[in-house]
Amino acid sequence: MRVRKTFHVVVNPAGASGRTGKVMEELLPKMQQSGQELIVHYSRPDYSIRSIVREVTAGEDPVNLIIVGGDGTLNEAVNGIRDLAKVRLGLLPIGSGNDFARGIGLTTSDPEALAQRILKGEVHRSIDVGEVIYHSAYTMGLKDKAPVPVPEAVGKKIRFLVSAGIGFDAEICHEASVTPVKPLMNRLHLGQGVYILSAIHLIFTSKLIPLTLTLDGGRKVQHYKRDLFTVAMNERYEGGGYQFCPEALDDDGIFHICSANPLRKMIFFMIFPTVPSGKHWRFRKTMRPDAARTLEIKTAAPRWVHQDGETPYMSDHLTIDFLDRRLDLLM
């Protein structure tokens, strides 16, 4: 006899310009036929995904959690979990980028089949969870665009599952999140196009600045005079399908690192078409690979930082590390 289990289903109905909510309307009756107990939570502007998950995971009992949305929704959920040891997580990837789903091999073409698999309540694997620690934090000034310190964010820790980076890739994420064309592109199912347009625009304006990368507490130190971006990958893809680190594994306790240090920024019009296939490493004078469990990054000036594509702050000094506890997955 099948034991009835309880699942908290957390939905971002506004995700992918409303497509997430519409898909969930069709999917929920089919999920309810499983016989499992479903408690559905919908986020609102005044009731965030993070707040919902924080409440759901506040008790002592284990929680089966199903997140419905894209990478941004998943990132909010992971940062709301109070104790990873008490959570078993499933994802229905209905977003514009879906890099996490792509990285772990989840299909987005049959959400009903995936939902039924998750609702069996079986843990299939566990993955590493990364964390960015901000030793400095800034936001962008509205008038002169100069960085403005955010003292209350110093020491803040933000989790991630896919990747965390500083510089050009974070600038792309930030611009893509604020551009007025993103809702239109999502409605046309062209979410990746937002990142491409942002990259083309920013390659002309993004600065190359000195960056110091310290790995594993000093085991190796890299000084880059003209760094465009540096990213630590837990999964293989970011930015809507860009395979910056094809070697990345999410259960080996190692970040695979990609640093870009071009002599000329225009070379990226040659490099970017090769990144989805992971063939960009052949540009050895520009693309620099590394691997480590911990990274400390210092830059000559504050730059945007992203966690799974979310860009809350700029920084010129941060640490990237893993949490001690992995996250159990129901898919």
Tab-separated table of C-alpha atoms in Angstrom:
chain	number	residue	atom	x	y	z
A	1	MET	CA	0.000	0.000	0.000
A	2	ARG	CA	1.331	3.397	-1.016
A	3	VAL	CA	1.879	5.769	1.888
A	4	ARG	CA	0.297	9.171	1.362
A	5	LYS	CA	2.851	11.962	1.584
A	6	THR	CA	2.589	15.731	1.893
A	7	PHE	CA	4.212	18.028	-0.678
A	8	HIS	CA	4.464	21.789	-0.436
A	9	VAL	CA	4.201	23.173	-3.971
A	10	VAL	CA	5.620	26.692	-4.274
A	11	VAL	CA	4.677	28.556	-7.445
A	12	ASN	CA	5.835	31.833	-8.943
A	13	PRO	CA	2.738	32.564	-11.086
A	14	ALA	CA	4.389	35.614	-12.668
A	15	GLY	CA	7.399	33.614	-13.828
A	16	ALA	CA	8.282	33.619	-17.532
A	17	SER	CA	5.876	36.555	-18.018
A	18	GLY	CA	2.921	34.617	-16.606
A	19	ARG	CA	3.525	31.348	-18.442
A	20	THR	CA	4.451	29.579	-15.203
A	21	GLY	CA	1.056	30.327	-13.681
A	22	LYS	CA	-0.804	29.171	-16.796
A	23	VAL	CA	1.107	25.908	-16.996
A	24	MET	CA	0.448	25.278	-13.307
A	25	GLU	CA	-3.301	25.765	-13.793
A	26	GLU	CA	-3.303	22.903	-16.288
A	27	LEU	CA	-0.872	20.746	-14.345
A	28	LEU	CA	-2.297	20.959	-10.821
A	29	PRO	CA	-5.451	18.817	-11.407
A	30	LYS	CA	-3.266	16.079	-12.896
A	31	MET	CA	-0.885	16.249	-9.934
A	32	GLN	CA	-3.814	15.977	-7.514
A	33	GLN	CA	-4.778	12.661	-9.101
A	34	SER	CA	-1.604	11.149	-7.629
A	35	GLY	CA	-3.348	10.775	-4.283
A	36	GLN	CA	-0.651	12.698	-2.467
A	37	GLU	CA	-1.483	15.679	-0.260
A	38	LEU	CA	-0.560	18.896	-2.064
A	39	ILE	CA	-0.353	22.216	-0.233
A	40	VAL	CA	0.022	24.908	-2.884
A	41	HIS	CA	1.586	28.300	-2.167
A	42	TYR	CA	1.525	31.152	-4.698
A	43	SER	CA	3.976	34.008	-4.386
A	44	ARG	CA	2.916	37.651	-4.648
A	45	PRO	CA	4.838	40.932	-4.781
A	46	ASP	CA	4.367	41.212	-1.010
A	47	TYR	CA	4.885	37.502	-0.308
A	48	SER	CA	8.087	36.256	-1.880
A	49	ILE	CA	9.227	32.747	-2.736
A	50	ARG	CA	11.917	33.096	-0.090
A	51	SER	CA	9.374	34.053	2.568
A	52	ILE	CA	7.093	31.136	1.684
A	53	VAL	CA	9.906	28.597	1.852
A	54	ARG	CA	11.203	30.061	5.095
A	55	GLU	CA	7.758	29.522	6.653
A	56	VAL	CA	7.270	26.056	5.190
A	57	THR	CA	10.655	24.847	6.484
A	58	ALA	CA	10.388	26.456	9.927
A	59	GLY	CA	9.270	23.297	11.724
A	60	GLU	CA	11.162	20.257	12.946
A	61	ASP	CA	9.651	17.752	10.509
A	62	PRO	CA	11.152	16.880	7.090
A	63	VAL	CA	9.613	18.748	4.149
A	64	ASN	CA	8.934	17.619	0.581
A	65	LEU	CA	9.218	20.805	-1.480
A	66	ILE	CA	8.278	21.256	-5.137
A	67	ILE	CA	9.367	24.504	-6.786
A	68	VAL	CA	7.550	25.615	-9.941
A	69	GLY	CA	9.492	28.210	-11.930
A	70	GLY	CA	12.888	29.003	-13.391
A	71	ASP	CA	16.400	29.471	-12.062
A	72	GLY	CA	15.552	32.719	-10.274
A	73	THR	CA	12.608	31.125	-8.465
A	74	LEU	CA	14.754	28.142	-7.499
A	75	ASN	CA	17.487	30.435	-6.166
A	76	GLU	CA	14.987	32.288	-4.006
A	77	ALA	CA	13.690	28.985	-2.662
A	78	VAL	CA	17.139	27.620	-1.811
A	79	ASN	CA	17.930	30.824	0.074
A	80	GLY	CA	14.718	30.439	2.060
A	81	ILE	CA	15.383	26.901	3.296
A	82	ARG	CA	16.172	26.975	6.994
A	83	ASP	CA	17.860	23.573	7.236
A	84	LEU	CA	18.945	21.706	4.097
A	85	ALA	CA	19.050	18.436	6.020
A	86	LYS	CA	15.266	18.524	6.484
A	87	VAL	CA	14.316	19.291	2.874
A	88	ARG	CA	13.851	17.069	-0.160
A	89	LEU	CA	13.407	19.222	-3.234
A	90	GLY	CA	11.785	18.755	-6.627
A	91	LEU	CA	11.710	21.240	-9.493
A	92	LEU	CA	9.222	21.759	-12.298
A	93	PRO	CA	11.385	23.949	-14.568
A	94	ILE	CA	9.044	26.481	-16.142
A	95	GLY	CA	11.229	29.528	-16.681
A	96	SER	CA	13.083	31.430	-19.372
A	97	GLY	CA	16.593	30.062	-18.792
A	98	ASN	CA	16.277	26.717	-16.962
A	99	ASP	CA	20.045	26.254	-16.677
A	100	PHE	CA	19.749	24.141	-13.541
A	101	ALA	CA	17.330	21.752	-15.239
A	102	ARG	CA	19.554	21.619	-18.304
A	103	GLY	CA	22.598	20.907	-16.170
A	104	ILE	CA	21.089	17.941	-14.310
A	105	GLY	CA	19.382	16.558	-17.405
A	106	LEU	CA	15.744	17.363	-16.614
A	107	THR	CA	13.394	17.508	-19.564
A	108	THR	CA	11.158	20.575	-19.828
A	109	SER	CA	8.982	19.090	-22.574
A	110	ASP	CA	6.795	16.878	-20.344
A	111	PRO	CA	6.128	18.573	-16.993
A	112	GLU	CA	3.352	16.107	-16.151
A	113	ALA	CA	5.682	13.106	-16.341
A	114	LEU	CA	8.282	14.939	-14.281
A	115	ALA	CA	5.666	15.900	-11.685
A	116	GLN	CA	4.562	12.293	-11.306
A	117	ARG	CA	8.171	11.219	-10.843
A	118	ILE	CA	8.690	13.845	-8.124
A	119	LEU	CA	5.437	12.880	-6.385
A	120	LYS	CA	6.756	9.389	-5.733
A	121	GLY	CA	8.779	11.083	-3.007
A	122	GLU	CA	12.015	9.225	-3.690
A	123	VAL	CA	15.399	10.903	-3.295
A	124	HIS	CA	17.379	10.232	-6.476
A	125	ARG	CA	20.563	12.151	-5.706
A	126	SER	CA	22.154	14.906	-3.621
A	127	ILE	CA	23.985	17.966	-4.931
A	128	ASP	CA	26.430	20.550	-3.624
A	129	VAL	CA	25.187	23.999	-2.624
A	130	GLY	CA	27.431	27.015	-3.133
A	131	GLU	CA	27.522	30.232	-1.133
A	132	VAL	CA	28.792	33.745	-1.840
A	133	ILE	CA	30.018	35.722	1.168
A	134	TYR	CA	30.116	39.487	0.581
A	135	HIS	CA	33.052	41.214	2.287
A	136	SER	CA	31.970	44.431	0.561
A	137	ALA	CA	28.665	45.341	-1.060
A	138	TYR	CA	27.485	48.178	-3.291
A	139	THR	CA	24.566	49.141	-5.450
A	140	MET	CA	24.513	51.354	-8.526
A	141	GLY	CA	23.871	55.042	-7.973
A	142	LEU	CA	20.890	56.415	-9.865
A	143	LYS	CA	22.335	59.753	-10.969
A	144	ASP	CA	26.039	59.322	-11.701
A	145	LYS	CA	25.989	55.473	-11.883
A	146	ALA	CA	28.798	55.389	-9.320
A	147	PRO	CA	28.782	52.467	-6.841
A	148	VAL	CA	27.094	53.278	-3.526
A	149	PRO	CA	28.101	51.244	-0.427
A	150	VAL	CA	25.469	49.008	1.204
A	151	PRO	CA	26.909	48.573	4.736
A	152	GLU	CA	24.096	46.315	5.957
A	153	ALA	CA	24.962	43.740	3.271
A	154	VAL	CA	28.597	43.310	4.337
A	155	GLY	CA	28.979	39.744	5.605
A	156	LYS	CA	25.796	38.650	3.842
A	157	LYS	CA	25.731	35.048	2.575
A	158	ILE	CA	23.748	34.063	-0.520
A	159	ARG	CA	23.392	30.470	-1.701
A	160	PHE	CA	23.411	29.219	-5.277
A	161	LEU	CA	23.102	25.941	-7.177
A	162	VAL	CA	24.209	26.774	-10.723
A	163	SER	CA	26.963	29.392	-10.670
A	164	ALA	CA	28.261	32.593	-9.151
A	165	GLY	CA	30.283	35.157	-11.049
A	166	ILE	CA	31.617	38.688	-11.069
A	167	GLY	CA	32.013	41.057	-13.988
A	168	PHE	CA	30.666	40.728	-17.513
A	169	ASP	CA	28.417	37.687	-17.005
A	170	ALA	CA	26.862	39.315	-13.932
A	171	GLU	CA	26.413	42.570	-15.853
A	172	ILE	CA	24.537	40.632	-18.527
A	173	CYS	CA	22.285	39.086	-15.877
A	174	HIS	CA	21.633	42.489	-14.314
A	175	GLU	CA	20.817	44.206	-17.602
A	176	ALA	CA	18.652	41.296	-18.748
A	177	SER	CA	16.633	41.537	-15.523
A	178	VAL	CA	15.872	45.248	-15.915
A	179	THR	CA	15.484	45.586	-19.679
A	180	PRO	CA	11.893	46.430	-20.723
A	181	VAL	CA	12.041	43.933	-23.618
A	182	LYS	CA	12.416	40.876	-21.355
A	183	PRO	CA	8.645	40.318	-20.816
A	184	LEU	CA	8.065	40.456	-24.583
A	185	MET	CA	10.929	38.053	-25.303
A	186	ASN	CA	9.606	35.622	-22.682
A	187	ARG	CA	6.120	35.712	-24.173
A	188	LEU	CA	7.658	34.840	-27.540
A	189	HIS	CA	9.630	32.007	-25.868
A	190	LEU	CA	12.856	33.811	-26.771
A	191	GLY	CA	14.176	34.252	-23.228
A	192	GLN	CA	17.750	33.434	-24.225
A	193	GLY	CA	17.650	36.293	-26.727
A	194	VAL	CA	17.546	38.773	-23.841
A	195	TYR	CA	20.950	37.574	-22.667
A	196	ILE	CA	22.373	37.724	-26.190
A	197	LEU	CA	21.155	41.288	-26.738
A	198	SER	CA	22.515	42.348	-23.352
A	199	ALA	CA	25.884	40.725	-24.093
A	200	ILE	CA	26.201	42.511	-27.428
A	201	HIS	CA	25.413	45.858	-25.821
A	202	LEU	CA	27.692	45.362	-22.813
A	203	ILE	CA	30.738	44.134	-24.703
A	204	PHE	CA	31.202	47.742	-25.853
A	205	THR	CA	30.831	49.265	-22.364
A	206	SER	CA	32.059	46.663	-19.882
A	207	LYS	CA	35.480	47.428	-18.388
A	208	LEU	CA	38.555	45.232	-18.132
A	209	ILE	CA	39.991	45.686	-14.648
A	210	PRO	CA	42.586	43.955	-12.432
A	211	LEU	CA	41.355	40.915	-10.485
A	212	THR	CA	43.109	38.700	-7.958
A	213	LEU	CA	41.837	35.144	-7.617
A	214	THR	CA	42.989	33.184	-4.550
A	215	LEU	CA	42.165	29.465	-4.557
A	216	ASP	CA	41.786	27.219	-1.508
A	217	GLY	CA	43.200	29.682	1.009
A	218	GLY	CA	46.381	30.433	-0.922
A	219	ARG	CA	47.173	27.160	-2.695
A	220	LYS	CA	47.195	29.155	-5.919
A	221	VAL	CA	46.950	32.874	-6.620
A	222	GLN	CA	46.159	34.329	-10.042
A	223	HIS	CA	46.583	38.013	-10.916
A	224	TYR	CA	44.683	39.120	-14.006
A	225	LYS	CA	45.394	42.632	-15.266
A	226	ARG	CA	42.476	42.780	-17.724
A	227	ASP	CA	39.724	40.582	-16.313
A	228	LEU	CA	36.363	40.716	-18.065
A	229	PHE	CA	34.649	38.162	-15.849
A	230	THR	CA	35.348	35.264	-13.513
A	231	VAL	CA	32.699	32.649	-12.763
A	232	ALA	CA	32.582	29.611	-10.460
A	233	MET	CA	30.390	26.843	-11.892
A	234	ASN	CA	28.638	24.136	-9.889
A	235	GLU	CA	26.628	23.084	-12.955
A	236	ARG	CA	27.724	23.131	-16.600
A	237	TYR	CA	25.471	25.882	-17.956
A	238	GLU	CA	24.507	29.455	-17.154
A	239	GLY	CA	22.919	32.399	-18.975
A	240	GLY	CA	20.381	30.323	-20.890
A	241	GLY	CA	22.590	27.501	-22.170
A	242	TYR	CA	26.171	28.785	-22.145
A	243	GLN	CA	28.434	25.859	-21.210
A	244	PHE	CA	31.281	27.757	-19.604
A	245	CYS	CA	32.582	24.722	-17.693
A	246	PRO	CA	31.672	21.425	-19.393
A	247	GLU	CA	33.672	19.550	-16.734
A	248	ALA	CA	31.572	20.841	-13.807
A	249	LEU	CA	29.964	18.213	-11.557
A	250	ASP	CA	27.500	19.198	-8.857
A	251	ASP	CA	28.448	16.468	-6.394
A	252	ASP	CA	32.268	16.543	-6.298
A	253	GLY	CA	32.804	19.504	-3.944
A	254	ILE	CA	34.777	21.383	-6.593
A	255	PHE	CA	33.988	24.607	-8.434
A	256	HIS	CA	35.147	24.695	-12.018
A	257	ILE	CA	36.231	28.232	-12.842
A	258	CYS	CA	36.253	30.213	-16.064
A	259	SER	CA	38.097	33.541	-16.220
A	260	ALA	CA	38.113	35.706	-19.337
A	261	ASN	CA	41.117	37.971	-19.820
A	262	PRO	CA	41.072	39.301	-23.374
A	263	LEU	CA	43.623	41.609	-24.940
A	264	ARG	CA	40.764	42.946	-27.048
A	265	LYS	CA	37.095	42.703	-26.084
A	266	MET	CA	35.971	42.291	-29.679
A	267	ILE	CA	37.403	38.783	-29.710
A	268	PHE	CA	34.272	37.751	-27.813
A	269	PHE	CA	32.279	37.955	-31.019
A	270	MET	CA	34.386	34.956	-32.024
A	271	ILE	CA	34.296	33.232	-28.643
A	272	PHE	CA	30.622	33.443	-27.625
A	273	PRO	CA	29.285	31.267	-30.479
A	274	THR	CA	31.547	28.458	-29.225
A	275	VAL	CA	30.454	28.571	-25.560
A	276	PRO	CA	27.163	26.595	-25.845
A	277	SER	CA	29.145	23.645	-27.173
A	278	GLY	CA	31.943	24.131	-24.632
A	279	LYS	CA	34.605	24.672	-27.293
A	280	HIS	CA	35.730	28.092	-26.066
A	281	TRP	CA	38.764	26.642	-24.269
A	282	ARG	CA	40.650	26.628	-27.553
A	283	PHE	CA	41.021	30.407	-27.129
A	284	ARG	CA	43.802	29.787	-24.618
A	285	LYS	CA	45.132	33.343	-24.526
A	286	THR	CA	41.746	34.631	-23.367
A	287	MET	CA	39.853	31.856	-21.534
A	288	ARG	CA	41.555	30.614	-18.354
A	289	PRO	CA	40.294	27.444	-16.587
A	290	ASP	CA	40.803	26.582	-12.929
A	291	ALA	CA	39.230	24.461	-10.202
A	292	ALA	CA	38.980	24.831	-6.414
A	293	ARG	CA	36.772	24.263	-3.405
A	294	THR	CA	36.995	27.891	-2.255
A	295	LEU	CA	37.691	31.143	-4.092
A	296	GLU	CA	38.498	34.604	-2.806
A	297	ILE	CA	38.077	37.366	-5.367
A	298	LYS	CA	39.332	40.933	-5.130
A	299	THR	CA	38.867	43.495	-7.892
A	300	ALA	CA	40.219	46.987	-8.452
A	301	ALA	CA	36.687	48.402	-8.470
A	302	PRO	CA	33.202	47.185	-7.499
A	303	ARG	CA	31.515	45.012	-10.126
A	304	TRP	CA	28.146	43.282	-10.369
A	305	VAL	CA	27.996	39.823	-8.809
A	306	HIS	CA	25.430	37.150	-9.620
A	307	GLN	CA	24.181	34.005	-7.924
A	308	ASP	CA	22.225	31.819	-10.382
A	309	GLY	CA	21.657	34.914	-12.495
A	310	GLU	CA	20.352	37.043	-9.619
A	311	THR	CA	22.284	40.288	-9.021
A	312	PRO	CA	21.526	41.792	-5.603
A	313	TYR	CA	24.860	43.625	-5.129
A	314	MET	CA	28.122	44.783	-6.613
A	315	SER	CA	31.353	43.943	-4.795
A	316	ASP	CA	35.132	44.235	-4.943
A	317	HIS	CA	35.832	41.528	-2.347
A	318	LEU	CA	33.989	38.247	-1.903
A	319	THR	CA	34.455	34.579	-1.081
A	320	ILE	CA	32.789	31.632	-2.813
A	321	ASP	CA	32.529	28.361	-0.901
A	322	PHE	CA	30.332	25.288	-0.447
A	323	LEU	CA	27.931	24.613	2.386
A	324	ASP	CA	28.739	21.582	4.521
A	325	ARG	CA	25.370	19.969	3.742
A	326	ARG	CA	24.167	18.847	0.312
A	327	LEU	CA	20.600	19.191	-0.985
A	328	ASP	CA	18.504	16.051	-1.635
A	329	LEU	CA	16.617	15.992	-4.940
A	330	LEU	CA	13.342	14.232	-5.762
A	331	MET	CA	14.146	13.993	-9.487
